[in-house]
Amino acid sequence: MRKENPIKSRAPAAFTDLFLFSLLPLWHNENVFRGKTVLLPCDDPEWSNFTRYFAQNFEKLGLKKLISTSYAIESKKYKIKDWQPTLFEQQAPWFDVDKSKIRGKIFTLDHDTNKNGRIDIHDLEWQYLEGDGDFRSDEIMRLRDEADFIITNPPFSLFREFVAWIMESKKRFTVIGNMNAITYKEIFPLLKENETWLGATIHSGDREFGVPKEYPLEAAGWRIDEKGNHFIRVKGVRWFTNIEHGRRHEPLSLMTEADNIKFSRHKEVKGVGYKQYDNYDAIEVPYTDAIPSDYKGVMGVPISFLDKYCPEQFEILGITKTWFGGANKVYPEQIQVDKHGKRSRVTKLNDGATIELSEIPDGDTYYIVNDKMYQQVYARVLIRQKGDSRSSRE
């Protein structure tokens, strides 16, 4: 009987082309994996786009070894009512239905098992792990230490812990995370010190992921195709990586402050200029393409700036949400006035950069402190152009 391919047997339509295309050009250097071992933890090799990509391209990438591990079905948060092992799994002499429920699996690829003259997806071999496949186990940590690269889509709820797990190993990595992770106190210092940066191929919008049919469809966007395959759309997805890509060294092309005020396509800047924060010595720049090329002081820019961050052009100084002690003012209790005029006492102003208002904003929340009105802006990355650090307004 012909051995069934582990990846194709389960759900060939569960992989989204959109996601795969975003993975393909990520590294720019096609030799980056040559002679290296790649570990795909927190994966589900029988469904995984990652496993498919690296197995199919094993020889092209020049890999030494591919390792992909899965999490035991009964250890997952979502419970599968009618779980069935794959035919590929059942064909193995060591198949045990009870083990398949409580133990993770490890798929490896490092040689031509079927003797057809090439190493590819058909040469994947699998075994049960001793445990359930948790990345924090000693068993998976040994695989981490064996690998040169770690690539996966970790649970967002464990993102902080997973990144710390990688960083302590000093391995190169590429993982998927939510954009809001930029503001985490555990993640932002890595971005600030250029130990981590954003990948090159996801800059906006959401991304579609194929998921098992048992996965709860609780995302804002989801669909089931004509073959019954399930997909969810996840907003704000980004690659977090320490694998070099040339695009992050391309400087932004920007207009001067005067030209932005005169020609900007943003009404918040054109004819208005840049507002000064009340609790930090920096100006508010609401859009990355509105960064003034000739301003030498500190600027607060959207966290999406990191999509286009060039470390040779800018220095990252901090972030307003987490602050790390950077704010120069502490507000007493404030009166918050929401867009409907409802008033409440809060202390939210100390959570971010603020701008003093000269008039009540139309349809926006604002705060009152000692008869002055303020508005808080979204989380901002504090940056300065490299070179002269003096403010152009001094």
mmCIF file of C-alpha atoms in Angstrom:
data_model
loop_
_atom_site.group_PDB
_atom_site.id
_atom_site.type_symbol
_atom_site.label_atom_id
_atom_site.label_comp_id
_atom_site.label_asym_id
_atom_site.label_seq_id
_atom_site.Cartn_x
_atom_site.Cartn_y
_atom_site.Cartn_z
ATOM 1 C CA MET A 1 0.000 0.000 0.000
ATOM 2 C CA ARG A 2 1.334 3.457 -0.880
ATOM 3 C CA LYS A 3 2.217 5.519 2.169
ATOM 4 C CA GLU A 4 -0.095 8.469 2.489
ATOM 5 C CA ASN A 5 1.501 11.875 2.692
ATOM 6 C CA PRO A 6 0.976 13.311 6.191
ATOM 7 C CA ILE A 7 0.370 16.820 5.019
ATOM 8 C CA LYS A 8 -1.874 16.216 2.037
ATOM 9 C CA SER A 9 -3.980 13.536 3.669
ATOM 10 C CA ARG A 10 -5.697 15.711 6.214
ATOM 11 C CA ALA A 11 -6.886 18.933 4.670
ATOM 12 C CA PRO A 12 -5.247 20.061 1.443
ATOM 13 C CA ALA A 13 -7.504 23.090 1.200
ATOM 14 C CA ALA A 14 -6.806 24.272 4.732
ATOM 15 C CA PHE A 15 -3.734 26.249 3.627
ATOM 16 C CA THR A 16 -4.357 29.738 2.389
ATOM 17 C CA ASP A 17 -2.358 30.955 -0.575
ATOM 18 C CA LEU A 18 -2.398 34.464 0.858
ATOM 19 C CA PHE A 19 -0.585 33.329 3.953
ATOM 20 C CA LEU A 20 1.895 31.192 2.037
ATOM 21 C CA PHE A 21 2.774 34.044 -0.305
ATOM 22 C CA SER A 22 3.463 36.267 2.684
ATOM 23 C CA LEU A 23 5.917 33.671 3.975
ATOM 24 C CA LEU A 24 7.834 33.047 0.785
ATOM 25 C CA PRO A 25 9.736 36.333 0.334
ATOM 26 C CA LEU A 26 10.374 36.885 4.018
ATOM 27 C CA TRP A 27 14.086 36.397 4.122
ATOM 28 C CA HIS A 28 15.363 37.860 0.840
ATOM 29 C CA ASN A 29 18.495 35.702 1.182
ATOM 30 C CA GLU A 30 17.723 32.252 -0.185
ATOM 31 C CA ASN A 31 20.885 30.808 1.407
ATOM 32 C CA VAL A 32 20.005 31.838 4.959
ATOM 33 C CA PHE A 33 18.879 28.293 5.845
ATOM 34 C CA ARG A 34 21.599 26.406 3.975
ATOM 35 C CA GLY A 35 23.113 23.685 6.157
ATOM 36 C CA LYS A 36 20.855 24.652 9.073
ATOM 37 C CA THR A 37 18.259 22.929 11.239
ATOM 38 C CA VAL A 38 14.818 24.527 11.393
ATOM 39 C CA LEU A 39 12.438 23.847 14.273
ATOM 40 C CA LEU A 40 8.702 24.464 13.904
ATOM 41 C CA PRO A 41 7.301 24.152 17.449
ATOM 42 C CA CYS A 42 3.718 24.895 18.495
ATOM 43 C CA ASP A 43 2.779 23.518 15.117
ATOM 44 C CA ASP A 44 0.342 20.977 13.749
ATOM 45 C CA PRO A 45 2.409 19.305 11.060
ATOM 46 C CA GLU A 46 -0.555 17.562 9.482
ATOM 47 C CA TRP A 47 -2.168 20.956 8.815
ATOM 48 C CA SER A 48 0.750 23.299 8.861
ATOM 49 C CA ASN A 49 1.642 25.720 6.130
ATOM 50 C CA PHE A 50 5.063 26.069 7.733
ATOM 51 C CA THR A 51 5.757 22.343 7.558
ATOM 52 C CA ARG A 52 4.522 22.162 3.984
ATOM 53 C CA TYR A 53 6.658 25.105 2.895
ATOM 54 C CA PHE A 54 9.912 23.884 4.428
ATOM 55 C CA ALA A 55 9.365 20.236 3.455
ATOM 56 C CA GLN A 56 8.551 21.119 -0.139
ATOM 57 C CA ASN A 57 11.552 23.433 -0.369
ATOM 58 C CA PHE A 58 13.970 21.327 1.680
ATOM 59 C CA GLU A 59 16.553 20.922 -1.091
ATOM 60 C CA LYS A 60 16.050 24.410 -2.564
ATOM 61 C CA LEU A 61 16.713 25.972 0.839
ATOM 62 C CA GLY A 62 19.611 23.589 1.466
ATOM 63 C CA LEU A 63 18.280 22.529 4.859
ATOM 64 C CA LYS A 64 20.206 20.120 7.033
ATOM 65 C CA LYS A 65 17.148 19.050 9.041
ATOM 66 C CA LEU A 66 13.517 20.010 9.541
ATOM 67 C CA ILE A 67 11.784 19.335 12.871
ATOM 68 C CA SER A 68 8.098 20.020 13.412
ATOM 69 C CA THR A 69 6.265 19.272 16.649
ATOM 70 C CA SER A 70 2.597 19.203 17.561
ATOM 71 C CA TYR A 71 0.605 19.635 20.740
ATOM 72 C CA ALA A 72 -1.458 16.721 22.081
ATOM 73 C CA ILE A 73 -5.088 16.853 21.100
ATOM 74 C CA GLU A 74 -6.345 16.568 24.691
ATOM 75 C CA SER A 75 -4.026 19.331 25.914
ATOM 76 C CA LYS A 76 -5.502 21.934 23.572
ATOM 77 C CA LYS A 77 -7.858 24.573 24.959
ATOM 78 C CA TYR A 78 -10.541 23.864 22.405
ATOM 79 C CA LYS A 79 -11.975 20.382 22.598
ATOM 80 C CA ILE A 80 -12.568 18.258 19.536
ATOM 81 C CA LYS A 81 -15.753 16.216 19.687
ATOM 82 C CA ASP A 82 -15.241 13.836 16.782
ATOM 83 C CA TRP A 83 -11.466 13.728 16.533
ATOM 84 C CA GLN A 84 -10.111 11.080 14.186
ATOM 85 C CA PRO A 85 -6.435 10.220 13.623
ATOM 86 C CA THR A 86 -5.237 10.589 10.056
ATOM 87 C CA LEU A 87 -4.875 7.579 7.784
ATOM 88 C CA PHE A 88 -1.151 8.306 7.631
ATOM 89 C CA GLU A 89 -0.950 8.092 11.391
ATOM 90 C CA GLN A 90 -2.981 4.889 11.568
ATOM 91 C CA GLN A 91 -0.742 3.198 8.986
ATOM 92 C CA ALA A 92 2.289 3.444 11.251
ATOM 93 C CA PRO A 93 3.072 0.195 13.159
ATOM 94 C CA TRP A 94 3.544 2.231 16.337
ATOM 95 C CA PHE A 95 0.143 3.922 16.093
ATOM 96 C CA ASP A 96 -1.744 3.910 19.396
ATOM 97 C CA VAL A 97 -5.032 5.747 19.599
ATOM 98 C CA ASP A 98 -4.611 6.521 23.297
ATOM 99 C CA LYS A 99 -1.100 7.896 22.797
ATOM 100 C CA SER A 100 -2.351 10.006 19.913
ATOM 101 C CA LYS A 101 -4.727 11.785 22.273
ATOM 102 C CA ILE A 102 -2.324 12.647 25.085
ATOM 103 C CA ARG A 103 1.111 12.851 23.476
ATOM 104 C CA GLY A 104 2.486 15.293 20.969
ATOM 105 C CA LYS A 105 4.139 14.216 17.750
ATOM 106 C CA ILE A 106 7.454 15.043 16.162
ATOM 107 C CA PHE A 107 7.918 15.093 12.388
ATOM 108 C CA THR A 108 11.473 15.061 11.058
ATOM 109 C CA LEU A 109 12.948 15.365 7.597
ATOM 110 C CA ASP A 110 16.651 14.963 6.911
ATOM 111 C CA HIS A 111 17.126 12.240 4.281
ATOM 112 C CA ASP A 112 15.592 10.486 1.307
ATOM 113 C CA THR A 113 13.451 7.851 3.020
ATOM 114 C CA ASN A 114 11.609 6.623 -0.078
ATOM 115 C CA LYS A 115 14.771 6.437 -2.234
ATOM 116 C CA ASN A 116 13.325 8.455 -5.110
ATOM 117 C CA GLY A 117 16.444 10.589 -5.452
ATOM 118 C CA ARG A 118 15.244 13.683 -3.657
ATOM 119 C CA ILE A 119 14.320 14.865 -0.173
ATOM 120 C CA ASP A 120 10.865 16.356 0.018
ATOM 121 C CA ILE A 121 7.539 16.278 1.795
ATOM 122 C CA HIS A 122 7.101 12.561 1.066
ATOM 123 C CA ASP A 123 10.131 11.752 3.236
ATOM 124 C CA LEU A 124 8.705 13.122 6.472
ATOM 125 C CA GLU A 125 8.894 10.669 9.370
ATOM 126 C CA TRP A 126 7.040 10.876 12.660
ATOM 127 C CA GLN A 127 7.089 9.525 16.200
ATOM 128 C CA TYR A 128 5.271 10.241 19.431
ATOM 129 C CA LEU A 129 6.884 12.680 21.822
ATOM 130 C CA GLU A 130 7.319 11.603 25.419
ATOM 131 C CA GLY A 131 5.102 14.484 26.583
ATOM 132 C CA ASP A 132 2.259 16.532 25.138
ATOM 133 C CA GLY A 133 4.505 18.812 23.053
ATOM 134 C CA ASP A 134 4.378 21.901 25.291
ATOM 135 C CA PHE A 135 7.202 24.208 24.177
ATOM 136 C CA ARG A 136 8.178 24.708 27.829
ATOM 137 C CA SER A 137 8.939 21.025 28.375
ATOM 138 C CA ASP A 138 12.503 19.762 28.636
ATOM 139 C CA GLU A 139 11.870 17.610 25.578
ATOM 140 C CA ILE A 140 11.021 20.561 23.305
ATOM 141 C CA MET A 141 13.744 22.693 24.886
ATOM 142 C CA ARG A 142 16.301 20.108 23.778
ATOM 143 C CA LEU A 143 14.957 20.415 20.224
ATOM 144 C CA ARG A 144 15.168 24.202 20.535
ATOM 145 C CA ASP A 145 18.806 23.954 21.533
ATOM 146 C CA GLU A 146 19.504 21.641 18.594
ATOM 147 C CA ALA A 147 17.963 24.022 16.064
ATOM 148 C CA ASP A 148 19.489 27.009 14.309
ATOM 149 C CA PHE A 149 16.144 28.641 13.463
ATOM 150 C CA ILE A 150 12.750 28.645 15.188
ATOM 151 C CA ILE A 151 9.742 29.513 13.068
ATOM 152 C CA THR A 152 6.102 29.230 14.064
ATOM 153 C CA ASN A 153 2.796 30.816 14.937
ATOM 154 C CA PRO A 154 2.735 30.615 18.758
ATOM 155 C CA PRO A 155 -0.444 31.075 20.819
ATOM 156 C CA PHE A 156 -0.977 34.833 21.124
ATOM 157 C CA SER A 157 -1.859 34.353 24.795
ATOM 158 C CA LEU A 158 1.640 32.936 25.402
ATOM 159 C CA PHE A 159 3.474 35.329 23.070
ATOM 160 C CA ARG A 160 5.507 37.036 25.792
ATOM 161 C CA GLU A 161 6.579 33.729 27.305
ATOM 162 C CA PHE A 162 7.328 32.191 23.931
ATOM 163 C CA VAL A 163 9.547 35.080 22.785
ATOM 164 C CA ALA A 164 11.423 34.965 26.104
ATOM 165 C CA TRP A 165 11.856 31.208 25.556
ATOM 166 C CA ILE A 166 13.476 31.922 22.192
ATOM 167 C CA MET A 167 15.599 34.844 23.350
ATOM 168 C CA GLU A 168 17.190 32.851 26.155
ATOM 169 C CA SER A 169 18.300 30.316 23.540
ATOM 170 C CA LYS A 170 19.894 33.042 21.356
ATOM 171 C CA LYS A 171 18.473 31.386 18.250
ATOM 172 C CA ARG A 172 17.371 33.141 15.101
ATOM 173 C CA PHE A 173 13.622 33.174 14.691
ATOM 174 C CA THR A 174 10.550 34.340 12.865
ATOM 175 C CA VAL A 175 7.198 34.125 14.639
ATOM 176 C CA ILE A 176 3.749 35.536 14.055
ATOM 177 C CA GLY A 177 2.362 37.917 16.645
ATOM 178 C CA ASN A 178 -0.268 40.572 17.081
ATOM 179 C CA MET A 179 0.802 44.136 16.373
ATOM 180 C CA ASN A 180 -0.230 45.180 19.878
ATOM 181 C CA ALA A 181 2.630 43.029 21.180
ATOM 182 C CA ILE A 182 4.874 45.963 20.190
ATOM 183 C CA THR A 183 3.657 47.767 23.312
ATOM 184 C CA TYR A 184 4.320 44.880 25.699
ATOM 185 C CA LYS A 185 6.942 45.734 28.287
ATOM 186 C CA GLU A 186 8.605 42.392 27.548
ATOM 187 C CA ILE A 187 8.676 42.920 23.750
ATOM 188 C CA PHE A 188 9.291 46.638 23.167
ATOM 189 C CA PRO A 189 12.814 46.684 24.690
ATOM 190 C CA LEU A 190 13.808 44.035 22.131
ATOM 191 C CA LEU A 191 12.579 46.276 19.302
ATOM 192 C CA LYS A 192 14.239 49.340 20.811
ATOM 193 C CA GLU A 193 17.611 47.627 21.073
ATOM 194 C CA ASN A 194 17.349 46.126 17.569
ATOM 195 C CA GLU A 195 17.381 42.607 18.925
ATOM 196 C CA THR A 196 14.038 42.028 17.193
ATOM 197 C CA TRP A 197 12.277 43.766 14.318
ATOM 198 C CA LEU A 198 9.231 43.344 12.125
ATOM 199 C CA GLY A 199 9.322 41.151 9.057
ATOM 200 C CA ALA A 200 9.117 42.456 5.536
ATOM 201 C CA THR A 201 5.973 40.961 4.089
ATOM 202 C CA ILE A 202 2.997 41.865 6.294
ATOM 203 C CA HIS A 203 2.390 45.587 6.702
ATOM 204 C CA SER A 204 -1.338 46.116 6.829
ATOM 205 C CA GLY A 205 -4.751 44.557 6.908
ATOM 206 C CA ASP A 206 -5.615 41.165 8.308
ATOM 207 C CA ARG A 207 -4.534 37.660 7.356
ATOM 208 C CA GLU A 208 -6.504 34.506 6.774
ATOM 209 C CA PHE A 209 -5.580 31.291 8.514
ATOM 210 C CA GLY A 210 -6.858 27.812 7.798
ATOM 211 C CA VAL A 211 -7.935 26.140 11.043
ATOM 212 C CA PRO A 212 -9.186 22.668 12.008
ATOM 213 C CA LYS A 213 -12.922 22.220 11.678
ATOM 214 C CA GLU A 214 -13.190 21.840 15.423
ATOM 215 C CA TYR A 215 -11.573 25.242 16.047
ATOM 216 C CA PRO A 216 -14.097 27.762 17.461
ATOM 217 C CA LEU A 217 -15.081 30.338 14.828
ATOM 218 C CA GLU A 218 -15.032 33.313 17.181
ATOM 219 C CA ALA A 219 -12.923 35.693 15.079
ATOM 220 C CA ALA A 220 -14.461 38.871 13.667
ATOM 221 C CA GLY A 221 -14.128 37.399 10.179
ATOM 222 C CA TRP A 222 -14.373 33.748 9.197
ATOM 223 C CA ARG A 223 -15.613 31.575 6.355
ATOM 224 C CA ILE A 224 -16.200 27.968 5.396
ATOM 225 C CA ASP A 225 -15.393 27.125 1.787
ATOM 226 C CA GLU A 226 -17.304 24.826 -0.531
ATOM 227 C CA LYS A 227 -15.292 21.837 0.683
ATOM 228 C CA GLY A 228 -16.079 22.525 4.308
ATOM 229 C CA ASN A 229 -12.650 23.884 5.215
ATOM 230 C CA HIS A 230 -12.654 26.536 7.936
ATOM 231 C CA PHE A 231 -10.806 29.868 7.859
ATOM 232 C CA ILE A 232 -10.534 32.800 10.247
ATOM 233 C CA ARG A 233 -9.227 36.311 9.610
ATOM 234 C CA VAL A 234 -6.910 37.825 12.210
ATOM 235 C CA LYS A 235 -6.290 41.576 12.311
ATOM 236 C CA GLY A 236 -3.020 43.294 13.082
ATOM 237 C CA VAL A 237 -0.776 40.324 12.366
ATOM 238 C CA ARG A 238 2.939 40.876 11.991
ATOM 239 C CA TRP A 239 6.144 38.851 11.691
ATOM 240 C CA PHE A 240 8.504 39.338 14.630
ATOM 241 C CA THR A 241 12.000 38.260 13.690
ATOM 242 C CA ASN A 242 15.725 38.636 14.142
ATOM 243 C CA ILE A 243 16.504 37.340 10.660
ATOM 244 C CA GLU A 244 17.980 40.117 8.580
ATOM 245 C CA HIS A 245 16.094 41.439 5.567
ATOM 246 C CA GLY A 246 17.280 44.248 3.363
ATOM 247 C CA ARG A 247 14.035 46.186 3.333
ATOM 248 C CA ARG A 248 14.517 47.398 6.898
ATOM 249 C CA HIS A 249 17.610 49.303 5.815
ATOM 250 C CA GLU A 250 15.774 51.336 3.186
ATOM 251 C CA PRO A 251 15.363 54.906 4.537
ATOM 252 C CA LEU A 252 11.995 56.587 4.330
ATOM 253 C CA SER A 253 11.586 59.354 1.783
ATOM 254 C CA LEU A 254 10.066 62.261 3.688
ATOM 255 C CA MET A 255 9.108 65.910 3.257
ATOM 256 C CA THR A 256 10.373 68.754 5.400
ATOM 257 C CA GLU A 257 8.236 70.169 8.208
ATOM 258 C CA ALA A 258 7.340 73.189 6.090
ATOM 259 C CA ASP A 259 6.384 71.066 3.100
ATOM 260 C CA ASN A 260 4.275 68.758 5.248
ATOM 261 C CA ILE A 261 2.342 71.712 6.618
ATOM 262 C CA LYS A 262 1.852 72.982 3.086
ATOM 263 C CA PHE A 263 1.302 69.787 1.097
ATOM 264 C CA SER A 264 0.471 66.894 3.489
ATOM 265 C CA ARG A 265 -2.497 64.755 2.493
ATOM 266 C CA HIS A 266 -3.481 64.520 6.149
ATOM 267 C CA LYS A 267 -5.862 67.170 7.488
ATOM 268 C CA GLU A 268 -4.323 66.758 10.952
ATOM 269 C CA VAL A 269 -1.047 68.186 9.579
ATOM 270 C CA LYS A 270 -1.815 70.264 6.491
ATOM 271 C CA GLY A 271 -2.212 73.897 7.466
ATOM 272 C CA VAL A 272 -2.048 72.895 11.138
ATOM 273 C CA GLY A 273 1.471 71.710 11.896
ATOM 274 C CA TYR A 274 2.617 69.442 14.704
ATOM 275 C CA LYS A 275 1.296 69.566 18.248
ATOM 276 C CA GLN A 276 3.551 69.342 21.297
ATOM 277 C CA TYR A 277 2.890 66.751 24.005
ATOM 278 C CA ASP A 278 2.050 68.153 27.436
ATOM 279 C CA ASN A 279 3.757 65.368 29.383
ATOM 280 C CA TYR A 280 6.831 64.665 27.239
ATOM 281 C CA ASP A 281 9.172 66.834 25.181
ATOM 282 C CA ALA A 282 8.123 65.573 21.766
ATOM 283 C CA ILE A 283 5.806 66.441 18.907
ATOM 284 C CA GLU A 284 2.860 64.354 17.786
ATOM 285 C CA VAL A 285 3.258 62.871 14.288
ATOM 286 C CA PRO A 286 -0.023 61.055 13.560
ATOM 287 C CA TYR A 287 1.170 59.308 10.373
ATOM 288 C CA THR A 288 4.483 57.746 9.418
ATOM 289 C CA ASP A 289 4.546 59.483 6.037
ATOM 290 C CA ALA A 290 4.129 62.826 7.837
ATOM 291 C CA ILE A 291 7.429 62.544 9.726
ATOM 292 C CA PRO A 292 9.243 65.831 8.996
ATOM 293 C CA SER A 293 12.646 65.114 7.483
ATOM 294 C CA ASP A 294 14.306 68.154 9.039
ATOM 295 C CA TYR A 295 12.996 67.895 12.612
ATOM 296 C CA LYS A 296 15.798 66.889 14.954
ATOM 297 C CA GLY A 297 13.849 66.648 18.192
ATOM 298 C CA VAL A 298 11.855 63.731 19.578
ATOM 299 C CA MET A 299 8.728 62.653 17.708
ATOM 300 C CA GLY A 300 5.849 60.375 18.725
ATOM 301 C CA VAL A 301 4.836 58.194 15.792
ATOM 302 C CA PRO A 302 2.279 55.380 15.370
ATOM 303 C CA ILE A 303 3.457 51.882 16.281
ATOM 304 C CA SER A 304 2.965 50.967 12.596
ATOM 305 C CA PHE A 305 6.102 53.074 11.999
ATOM 306 C CA LEU A 306 8.044 49.949 12.896
ATOM 307 C CA ASP A 307 6.907 48.405 9.606
ATOM 308 C CA LYS A 308 9.197 50.911 7.876
ATOM 309 C CA TYR A 309 11.772 51.509 10.572
ATOM 310 C CA CYS A 310 15.292 51.954 9.247
ATOM 311 C CA PRO A 311 17.820 51.752 12.128
ATOM 312 C CA GLU A 312 20.344 53.817 10.155
ATOM 313 C CA GLN A 313 17.802 56.645 9.805
ATOM 314 C CA PHE A 314 16.112 56.726 13.218
ATOM 315 C CA GLU A 315 16.835 56.000 16.847
ATOM 316 C CA ILE A 316 14.059 54.501 18.977
ATOM 317 C CA LEU A 317 13.909 56.201 22.383
ATOM 318 C CA GLY A 318 10.819 54.753 24.036
ATOM 319 C CA ILE A 319 7.099 54.198 23.847
ATOM 320 C CA THR A 320 4.347 56.289 25.374
ATOM 321 C CA LYS A 321 2.033 53.550 26.587
ATOM 322 C CA THR A 322 4.572 51.682 28.681
ATOM 323 C CA TRP A 323 6.700 54.809 29.231
ATOM 324 C CA PHE A 324 9.465 53.089 31.198
ATOM 325 C CA GLY A 325 9.568 56.181 33.399
ATOM 326 C CA GLY A 326 9.829 58.586 30.477
ATOM 327 C CA ALA A 327 6.841 60.870 31.153
ATOM 328 C CA ASN A 328 7.771 64.215 32.724
ATOM 329 C CA LYS A 329 4.398 64.909 34.316
ATOM 330 C CA VAL A 330 1.948 63.039 36.529
ATOM 331 C CA TYR A 331 -1.682 64.183 36.373
ATOM 332 C CA PRO A 332 -3.987 64.087 39.384
ATOM 333 C CA GLU A 333 -7.387 62.483 39.042
ATOM 334 C CA GLN A 334 -9.147 63.733 35.929
ATOM 335 C CA ILE A 335 -12.704 64.206 34.727
ATOM 336 C CA GLN A 336 -13.230 62.185 31.592
ATOM 337 C CA VAL A 337 -15.854 63.497 29.185
ATOM 338 C CA ASP A 338 -16.801 60.905 26.579
ATOM 339 C CA LYS A 339 -18.117 61.656 23.105
ATOM 340 C CA HIS A 340 -21.677 61.639 24.452
ATOM 341 C CA GLY A 341 -20.837 64.164 27.156
ATOM 342 C CA LYS A 342 -20.905 61.638 30.022
ATOM 343 C CA ARG A 343 -18.508 62.578 32.830
ATOM 344 C CA SER A 344 -16.526 60.242 35.109
ATOM 345 C CA ARG A 345 -13.487 60.463 37.368
ATOM 346 C CA VAL A 346 -10.431 58.531 36.040
ATOM 347 C CA THR A 347 -6.618 58.439 36.074
ATOM 348 C CA LYS A 348 -6.111 57.386 32.452
ATOM 349 C CA LEU A 349 -4.091 60.393 31.311
ATOM 350 C CA ASN A 350 -0.927 58.980 32.840
ATOM 351 C CA ASP A 351 -1.104 55.964 30.511
ATOM 352 C CA GLY A 352 -0.001 57.818 27.372
ATOM 353 C CA ALA A 353 1.066 61.025 25.651
ATOM 354 C CA THR A 354 -1.340 63.941 26.032
ATOM 355 C CA ILE A 355 -2.056 67.112 24.104
ATOM 356 C CA GLU A 356 -3.564 70.211 25.684
ATOM 357 C CA LEU A 357 -6.653 71.401 23.825
ATOM 358 C CA SER A 358 -7.754 74.948 23.124
ATOM 359 C CA GLU A 359 -11.365 73.927 22.497
ATOM 360 C CA ILE A 360 -13.693 71.003 23.117
ATOM 361 C CA PRO A 361 -13.063 68.310 20.465
ATOM 362 C CA ASP A 362 -15.934 67.399 18.197
ATOM 363 C CA GLY A 363 -17.130 63.862 18.917
ATOM 364 C CA ASP A 364 -14.036 62.704 20.836
ATOM 365 C CA THR A 365 -13.287 61.881 24.448
ATOM 366 C CA TYR A 366 -11.295 64.455 26.392
ATOM 367 C CA TYR A 367 -10.141 65.059 29.974
ATOM 368 C CA ILE A 368 -10.327 68.000 32.345
ATOM 369 C CA VAL A 369 -7.558 68.705 34.865
ATOM 370 C CA ASN A 370 -7.476 71.975 36.821
ATOM 371 C CA ASP A 371 -9.768 73.662 34.286
ATOM 372 C CA LYS A 372 -7.534 72.641 31.360
ATOM 373 C CA MET A 373 -8.619 70.217 28.649
ATOM 374 C CA TYR A 374 -6.464 67.386 27.337
ATOM 375 C CA GLN A 375 -6.689 64.574 24.851
ATOM 376 C CA GLN A 376 -4.715 61.369 24.935
ATOM 377 C CA VAL A 377 -3.255 59.994 21.699
ATOM 378 C CA TYR A 378 -2.840 56.327 20.818
ATOM 379 C CA ALA A 379 0.317 54.467 21.806
ATOM 380 C CA ARG A 380 3.283 56.166 20.151
ATOM 381 C CA VAL A 381 6.849 55.105 19.521
ATOM 382 C CA LEU A 382 9.237 57.896 20.467
ATOM 383 C CA ILE A 383 11.929 58.365 17.844
ATOM 384 C CA ARG A 384 14.618 60.794 16.813
ATOM 385 C CA GLN A 385 16.470 61.109 13.570
ATOM 386 C CA LYS A 386 20.081 60.123 13.850
ATOM 387 C CA GLY A 387 22.523 62.990 13.881
ATOM 388 C CA ASP A 388 22.014 66.337 15.620
ATOM 389 C CA SER A 389 19.830 65.667 18.703
ATOM 390 C CA ARG A 390 18.884 69.297 19.340
ATOM 391 C CA SER A 391 15.283 70.280 18.776
ATOM 392 C CA SER A 392 14.762 72.362 15.652
ATOM 393 C CA ARG A 393 12.402 74.529 17.711
ATOM 394 C CA GLU A 394 14.926 75.439 20.372
#
